[in-house]
mmCIF file of C-alpha atoms in Angstrom:
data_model
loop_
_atom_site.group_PDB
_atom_site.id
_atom_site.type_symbol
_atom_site.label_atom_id
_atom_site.label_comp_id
_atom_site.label_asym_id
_atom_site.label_seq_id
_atom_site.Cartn_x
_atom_site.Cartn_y
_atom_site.Cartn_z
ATOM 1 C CA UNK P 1 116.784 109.507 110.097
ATOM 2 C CA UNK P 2 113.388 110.979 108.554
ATOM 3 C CA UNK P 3 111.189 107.948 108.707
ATOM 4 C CA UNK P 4 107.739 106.814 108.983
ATOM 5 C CA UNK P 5 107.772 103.444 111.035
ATOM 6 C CA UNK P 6 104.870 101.397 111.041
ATOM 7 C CA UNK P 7 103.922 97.702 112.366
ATOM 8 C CA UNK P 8 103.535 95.208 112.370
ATOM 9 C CA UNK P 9 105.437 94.254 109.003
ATOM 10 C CA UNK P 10 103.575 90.730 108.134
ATOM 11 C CA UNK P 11 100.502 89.250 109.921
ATOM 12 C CA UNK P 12 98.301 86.271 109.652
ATOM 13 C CA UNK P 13 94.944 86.909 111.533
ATOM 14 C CA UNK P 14 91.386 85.203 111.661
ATOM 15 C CA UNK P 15 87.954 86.537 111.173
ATOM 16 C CA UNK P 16 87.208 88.771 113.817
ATOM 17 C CA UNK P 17 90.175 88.810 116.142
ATOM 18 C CA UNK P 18 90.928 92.628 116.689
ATOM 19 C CA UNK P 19 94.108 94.395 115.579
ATOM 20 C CA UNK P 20 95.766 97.299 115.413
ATOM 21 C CA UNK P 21 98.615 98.477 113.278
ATOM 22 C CA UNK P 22 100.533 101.808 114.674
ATOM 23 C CA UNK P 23 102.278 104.131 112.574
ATOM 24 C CA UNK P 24 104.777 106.762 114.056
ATOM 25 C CA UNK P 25 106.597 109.600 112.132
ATOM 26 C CA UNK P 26 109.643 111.600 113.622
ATOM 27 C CA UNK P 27 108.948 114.292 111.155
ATOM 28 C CA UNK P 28 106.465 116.916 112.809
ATOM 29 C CA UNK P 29 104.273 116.610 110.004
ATOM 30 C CA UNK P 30 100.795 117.615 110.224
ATOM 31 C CA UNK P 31 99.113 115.415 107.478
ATOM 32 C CA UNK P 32 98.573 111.635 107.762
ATOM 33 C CA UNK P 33 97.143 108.835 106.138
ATOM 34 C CA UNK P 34 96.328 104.869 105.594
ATOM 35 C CA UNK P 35 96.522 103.696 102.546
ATOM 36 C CA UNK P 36 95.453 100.000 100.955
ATOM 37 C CA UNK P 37 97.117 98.318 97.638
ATOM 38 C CA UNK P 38 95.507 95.827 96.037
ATOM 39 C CA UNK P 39 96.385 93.907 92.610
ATOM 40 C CA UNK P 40 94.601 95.721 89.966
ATOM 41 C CA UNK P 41 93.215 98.420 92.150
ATOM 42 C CA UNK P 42 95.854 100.405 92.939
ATOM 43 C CA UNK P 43 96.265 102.628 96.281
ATOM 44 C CA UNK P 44 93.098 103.510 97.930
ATOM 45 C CA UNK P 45 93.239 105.672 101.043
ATOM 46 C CA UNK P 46 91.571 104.131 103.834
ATOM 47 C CA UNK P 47 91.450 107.497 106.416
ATOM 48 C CA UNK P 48 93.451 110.809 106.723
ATOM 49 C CA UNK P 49 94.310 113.364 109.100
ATOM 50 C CA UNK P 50 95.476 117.020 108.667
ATOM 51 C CA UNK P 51 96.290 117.510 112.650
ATOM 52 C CA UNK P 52 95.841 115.755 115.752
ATOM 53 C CA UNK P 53 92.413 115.169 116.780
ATOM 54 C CA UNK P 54 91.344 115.648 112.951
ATOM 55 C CA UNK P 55 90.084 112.602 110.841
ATOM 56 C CA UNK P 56 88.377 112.241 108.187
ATOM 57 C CA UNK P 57 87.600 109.323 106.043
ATOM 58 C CA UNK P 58 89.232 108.200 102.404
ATOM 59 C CA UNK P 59 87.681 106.576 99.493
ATOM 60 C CA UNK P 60 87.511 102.732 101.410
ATOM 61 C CA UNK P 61 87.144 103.291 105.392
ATOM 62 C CA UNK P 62 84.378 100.692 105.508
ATOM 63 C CA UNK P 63 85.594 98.196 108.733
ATOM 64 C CA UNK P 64 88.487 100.502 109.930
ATOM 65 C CA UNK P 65 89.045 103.067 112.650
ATOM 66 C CA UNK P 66 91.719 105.956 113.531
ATOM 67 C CA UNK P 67 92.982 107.873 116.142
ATOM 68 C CA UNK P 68 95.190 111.047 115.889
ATOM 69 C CA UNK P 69 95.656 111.688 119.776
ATOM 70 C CA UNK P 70 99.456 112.765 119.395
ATOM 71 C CA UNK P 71 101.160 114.461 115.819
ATOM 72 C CA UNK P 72 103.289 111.419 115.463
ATOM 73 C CA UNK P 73 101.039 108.390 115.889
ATOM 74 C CA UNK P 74 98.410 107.253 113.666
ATOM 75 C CA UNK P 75 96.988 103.576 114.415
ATOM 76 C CA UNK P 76 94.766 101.655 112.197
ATOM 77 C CA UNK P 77 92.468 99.719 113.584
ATOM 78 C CA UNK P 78 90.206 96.594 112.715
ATOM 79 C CA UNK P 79 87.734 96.017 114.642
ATOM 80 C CA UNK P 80 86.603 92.705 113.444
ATOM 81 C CA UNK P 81 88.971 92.169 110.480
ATOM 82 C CA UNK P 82 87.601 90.149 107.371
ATOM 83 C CA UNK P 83 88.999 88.302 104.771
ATOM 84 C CA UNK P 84 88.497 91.138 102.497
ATOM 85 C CA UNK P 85 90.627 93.092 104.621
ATOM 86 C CA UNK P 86 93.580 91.059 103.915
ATOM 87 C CA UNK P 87 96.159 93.731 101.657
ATOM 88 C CA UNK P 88 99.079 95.645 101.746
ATOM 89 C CA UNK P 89 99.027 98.948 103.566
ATOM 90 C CA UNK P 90 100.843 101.500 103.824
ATOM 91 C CA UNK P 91 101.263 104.549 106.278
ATOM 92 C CA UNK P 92 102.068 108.045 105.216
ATOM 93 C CA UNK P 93 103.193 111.773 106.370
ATOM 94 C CA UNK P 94 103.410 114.839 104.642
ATOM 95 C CA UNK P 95 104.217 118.511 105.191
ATOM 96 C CA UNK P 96 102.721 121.207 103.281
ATOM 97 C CA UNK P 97 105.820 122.903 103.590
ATOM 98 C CA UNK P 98 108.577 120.298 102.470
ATOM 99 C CA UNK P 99 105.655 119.120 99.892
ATOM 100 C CA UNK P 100 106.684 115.321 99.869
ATOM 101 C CA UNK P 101 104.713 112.728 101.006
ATOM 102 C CA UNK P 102 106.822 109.675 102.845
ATOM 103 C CA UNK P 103 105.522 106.284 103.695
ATOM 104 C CA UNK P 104 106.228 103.358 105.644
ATOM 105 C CA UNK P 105 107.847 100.521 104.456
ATOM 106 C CA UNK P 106 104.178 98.662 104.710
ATOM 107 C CA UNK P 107 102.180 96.010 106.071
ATOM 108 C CA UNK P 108 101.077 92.798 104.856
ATOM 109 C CA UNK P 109 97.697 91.787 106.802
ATOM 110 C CA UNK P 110 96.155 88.462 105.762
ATOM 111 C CA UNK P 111 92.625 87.746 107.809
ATOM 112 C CA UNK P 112 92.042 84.310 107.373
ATOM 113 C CA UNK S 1 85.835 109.203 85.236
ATOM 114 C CA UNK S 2 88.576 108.810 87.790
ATOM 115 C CA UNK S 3 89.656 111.562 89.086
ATOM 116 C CA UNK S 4 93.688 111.177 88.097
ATOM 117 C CA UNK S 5 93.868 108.501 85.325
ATOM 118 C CA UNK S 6 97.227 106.722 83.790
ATOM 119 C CA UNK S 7 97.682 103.841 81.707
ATOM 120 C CA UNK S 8 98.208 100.686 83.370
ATOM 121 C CA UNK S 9 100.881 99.421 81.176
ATOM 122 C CA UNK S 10 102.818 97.385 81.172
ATOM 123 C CA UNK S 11 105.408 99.012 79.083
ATOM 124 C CA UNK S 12 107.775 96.839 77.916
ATOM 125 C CA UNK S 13 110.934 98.523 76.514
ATOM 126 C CA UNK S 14 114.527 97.301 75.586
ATOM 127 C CA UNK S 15 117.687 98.556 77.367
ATOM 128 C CA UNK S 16 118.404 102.129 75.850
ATOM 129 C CA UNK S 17 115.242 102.924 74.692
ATOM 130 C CA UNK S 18 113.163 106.244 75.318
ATOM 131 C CA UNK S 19 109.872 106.071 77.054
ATOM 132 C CA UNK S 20 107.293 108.234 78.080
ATOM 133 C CA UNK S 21 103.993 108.348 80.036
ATOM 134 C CA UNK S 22 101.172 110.780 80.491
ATOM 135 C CA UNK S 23 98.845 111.311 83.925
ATOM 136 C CA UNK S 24 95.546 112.825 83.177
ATOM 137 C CA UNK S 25 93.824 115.048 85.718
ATOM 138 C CA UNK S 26 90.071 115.784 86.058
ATOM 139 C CA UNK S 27 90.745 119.065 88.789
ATOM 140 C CA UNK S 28 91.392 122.282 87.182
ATOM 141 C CA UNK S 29 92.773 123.661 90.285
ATOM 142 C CA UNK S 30 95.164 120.780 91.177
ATOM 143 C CA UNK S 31 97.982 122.602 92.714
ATOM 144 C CA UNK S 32 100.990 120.245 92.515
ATOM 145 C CA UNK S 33 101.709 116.910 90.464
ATOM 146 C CA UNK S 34 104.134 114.571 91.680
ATOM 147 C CA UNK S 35 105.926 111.331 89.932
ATOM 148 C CA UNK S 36 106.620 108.371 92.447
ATOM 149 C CA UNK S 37 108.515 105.167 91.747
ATOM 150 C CA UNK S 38 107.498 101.805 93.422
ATOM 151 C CA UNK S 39 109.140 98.840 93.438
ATOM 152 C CA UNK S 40 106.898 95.739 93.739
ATOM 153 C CA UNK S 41 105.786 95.149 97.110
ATOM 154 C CA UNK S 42 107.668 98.277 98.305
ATOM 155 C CA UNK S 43 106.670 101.537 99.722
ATOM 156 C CA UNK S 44 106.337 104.489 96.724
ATOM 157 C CA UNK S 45 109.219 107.074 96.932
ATOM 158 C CA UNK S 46 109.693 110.206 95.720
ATOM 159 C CA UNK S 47 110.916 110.169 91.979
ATOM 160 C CA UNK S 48 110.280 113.817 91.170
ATOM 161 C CA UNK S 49 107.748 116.706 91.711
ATOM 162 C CA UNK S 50 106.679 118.530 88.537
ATOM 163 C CA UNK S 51 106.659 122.500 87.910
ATOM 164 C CA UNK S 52 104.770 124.204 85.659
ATOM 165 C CA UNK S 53 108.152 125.077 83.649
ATOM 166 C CA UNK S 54 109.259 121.272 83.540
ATOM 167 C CA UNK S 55 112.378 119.824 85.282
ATOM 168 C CA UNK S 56 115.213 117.491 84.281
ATOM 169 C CA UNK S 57 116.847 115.161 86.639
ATOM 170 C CA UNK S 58 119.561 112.901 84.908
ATOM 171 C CA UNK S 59 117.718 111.368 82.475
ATOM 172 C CA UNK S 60 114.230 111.696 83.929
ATOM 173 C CA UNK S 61 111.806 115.307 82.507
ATOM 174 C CA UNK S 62 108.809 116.030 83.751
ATOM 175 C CA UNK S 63 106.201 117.914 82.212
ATOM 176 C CA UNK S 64 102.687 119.760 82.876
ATOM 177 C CA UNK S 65 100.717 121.061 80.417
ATOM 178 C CA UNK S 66 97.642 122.834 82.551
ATOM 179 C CA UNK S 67 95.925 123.866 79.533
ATOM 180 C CA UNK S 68 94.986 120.084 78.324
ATOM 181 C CA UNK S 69 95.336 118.672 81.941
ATOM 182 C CA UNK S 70 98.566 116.114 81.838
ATOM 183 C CA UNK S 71 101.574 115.497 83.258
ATOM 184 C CA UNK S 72 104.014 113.143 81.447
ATOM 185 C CA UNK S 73 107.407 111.349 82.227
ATOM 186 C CA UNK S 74 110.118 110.823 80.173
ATOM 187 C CA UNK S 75 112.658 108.181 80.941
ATOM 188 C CA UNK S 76 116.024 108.342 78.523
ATOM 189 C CA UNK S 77 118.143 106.111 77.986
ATOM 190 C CA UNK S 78 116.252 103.104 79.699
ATOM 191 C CA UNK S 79 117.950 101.028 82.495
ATOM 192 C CA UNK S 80 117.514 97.437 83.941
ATOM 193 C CA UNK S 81 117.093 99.122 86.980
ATOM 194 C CA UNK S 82 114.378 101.319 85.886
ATOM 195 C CA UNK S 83 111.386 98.558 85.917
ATOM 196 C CA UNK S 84 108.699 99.148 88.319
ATOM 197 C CA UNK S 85 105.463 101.003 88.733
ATOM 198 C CA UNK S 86 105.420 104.859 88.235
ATOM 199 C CA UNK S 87 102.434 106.476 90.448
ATOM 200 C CA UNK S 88 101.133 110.030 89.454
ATOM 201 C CA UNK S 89 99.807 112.044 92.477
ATOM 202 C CA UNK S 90 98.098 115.227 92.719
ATOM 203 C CA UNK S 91 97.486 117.768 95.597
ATOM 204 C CA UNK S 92 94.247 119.629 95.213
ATOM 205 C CA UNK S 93 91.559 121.516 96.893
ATOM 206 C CA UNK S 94 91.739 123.717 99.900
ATOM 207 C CA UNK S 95 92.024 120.396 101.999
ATOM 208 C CA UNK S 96 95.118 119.469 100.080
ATOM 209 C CA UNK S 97 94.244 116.268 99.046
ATOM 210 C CA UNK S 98 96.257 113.654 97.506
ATOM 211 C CA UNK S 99 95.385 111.547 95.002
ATOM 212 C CA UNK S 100 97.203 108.602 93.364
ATOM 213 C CA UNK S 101 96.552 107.673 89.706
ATOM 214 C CA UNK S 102 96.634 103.716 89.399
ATOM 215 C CA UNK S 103 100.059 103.651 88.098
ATOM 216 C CA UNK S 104 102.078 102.855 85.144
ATOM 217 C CA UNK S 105 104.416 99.818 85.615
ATOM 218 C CA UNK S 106 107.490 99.552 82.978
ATOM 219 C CA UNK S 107 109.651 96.504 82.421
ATOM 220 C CA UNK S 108 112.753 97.322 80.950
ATOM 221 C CA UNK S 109 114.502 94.138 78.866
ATOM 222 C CA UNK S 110 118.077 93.369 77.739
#
């Protein structure tokens, strides 16, 4: 099944204590990107990337990282999470040539 | 002025009724326009793209009117199931960025 996987689903986290949420697609598709909802705010994208080894930042990548090392993985990572870091994201792919973008089922981070 | 603006809502409709919201766009040389359904606390999925000549799915149409910058969604015949949050996205630039309008939530009553 066509699928963008990412994880962890739900996590409660502290102030500082580095994470890292992956985010795998079995779709060969070039394009990725993070993605942060908040009430009121909509979706905001955090970083993209249009091929492995290219990244480029969103509207909001203040206190995040990336890494596109393979097509199919795209980890977020916070480096020293803060409280407002705590959201819902969500992870996406999307192929220029099937021309639909397809996301993960999200992740609930609360930094405490 | 955001780049791809839509009313927040919410809509609040009765069972059966027709509804209808518009997307605004700010890029002239946005290439394709998308309508995505999210249910709350869900991942958006695909509802429908838009082309230029319209399209019909059941009782979902799609519009674009290029000229004045829009597209617009028309729900018929509203259903329960219908209520949540309906994201417009755009692809522009050579880049082929996306961008996601704040989204329109409905709530469809008995």
């Amino acid at each position: 099944e066509a699928q963008v996987t990412q994880n962890p689903r739900y996590l409660i986290t502290v102030t500082g204590k580095k994470l890292t949420v992956t985010c795998s697609q079995n779709m060969n598709h070039e394009y990725m990107s993070w993605y942060r909802q908040d009430p009121g705010l909509g979706l905001r994208q955090i970083y993209y990337s249009m091929n492995v080894e290219v990244t480029d930042k969103g509207d909001v990548p203040e206190g995040y990282k990336v890494s596109r090392k393979e097509k199919r993985n795209f980890p977020l990572i916070l480096e020293s999470p803060s409280p407002n870091q705590t959201s819902l994201y969500f992870c996406a792919s999307w192929s220029q040539g099937a021309n639909v973008l397809t996301f993960g089922a999200g992740s609930r981070l609360t930094v405490l | 002025r955001k780049e791809v603006e839509q009313d927040p809502g919410p809509f609040n409709v009765p069972e059966g009724a027709t509804v209808a919201f518009n997307c605004t766009y700010s890029n002239s040389a946005s290439q394709s326009f998308f309508w995505y359904r999210q249910d709350c606390r869900k991942e958006p999925k695909l509802l429908m793209s838009v082309y230029s000549s319209g399209n019909e799915d059941g009782r979902f149409t799609a519009q674009l009117n290029r000229a004045s910058q829009y597209i617009s969604l028309l729900i018929r015949d509203s259903k329960l199931s219908d209520s949540a949050t309906y994201l417009c996205v755009v692809l522009s630039g050579a880049g082929n960025m996306l961008t996601f309008g704040g989204g329109t939530r409905l709530m469809v009553k008995p």
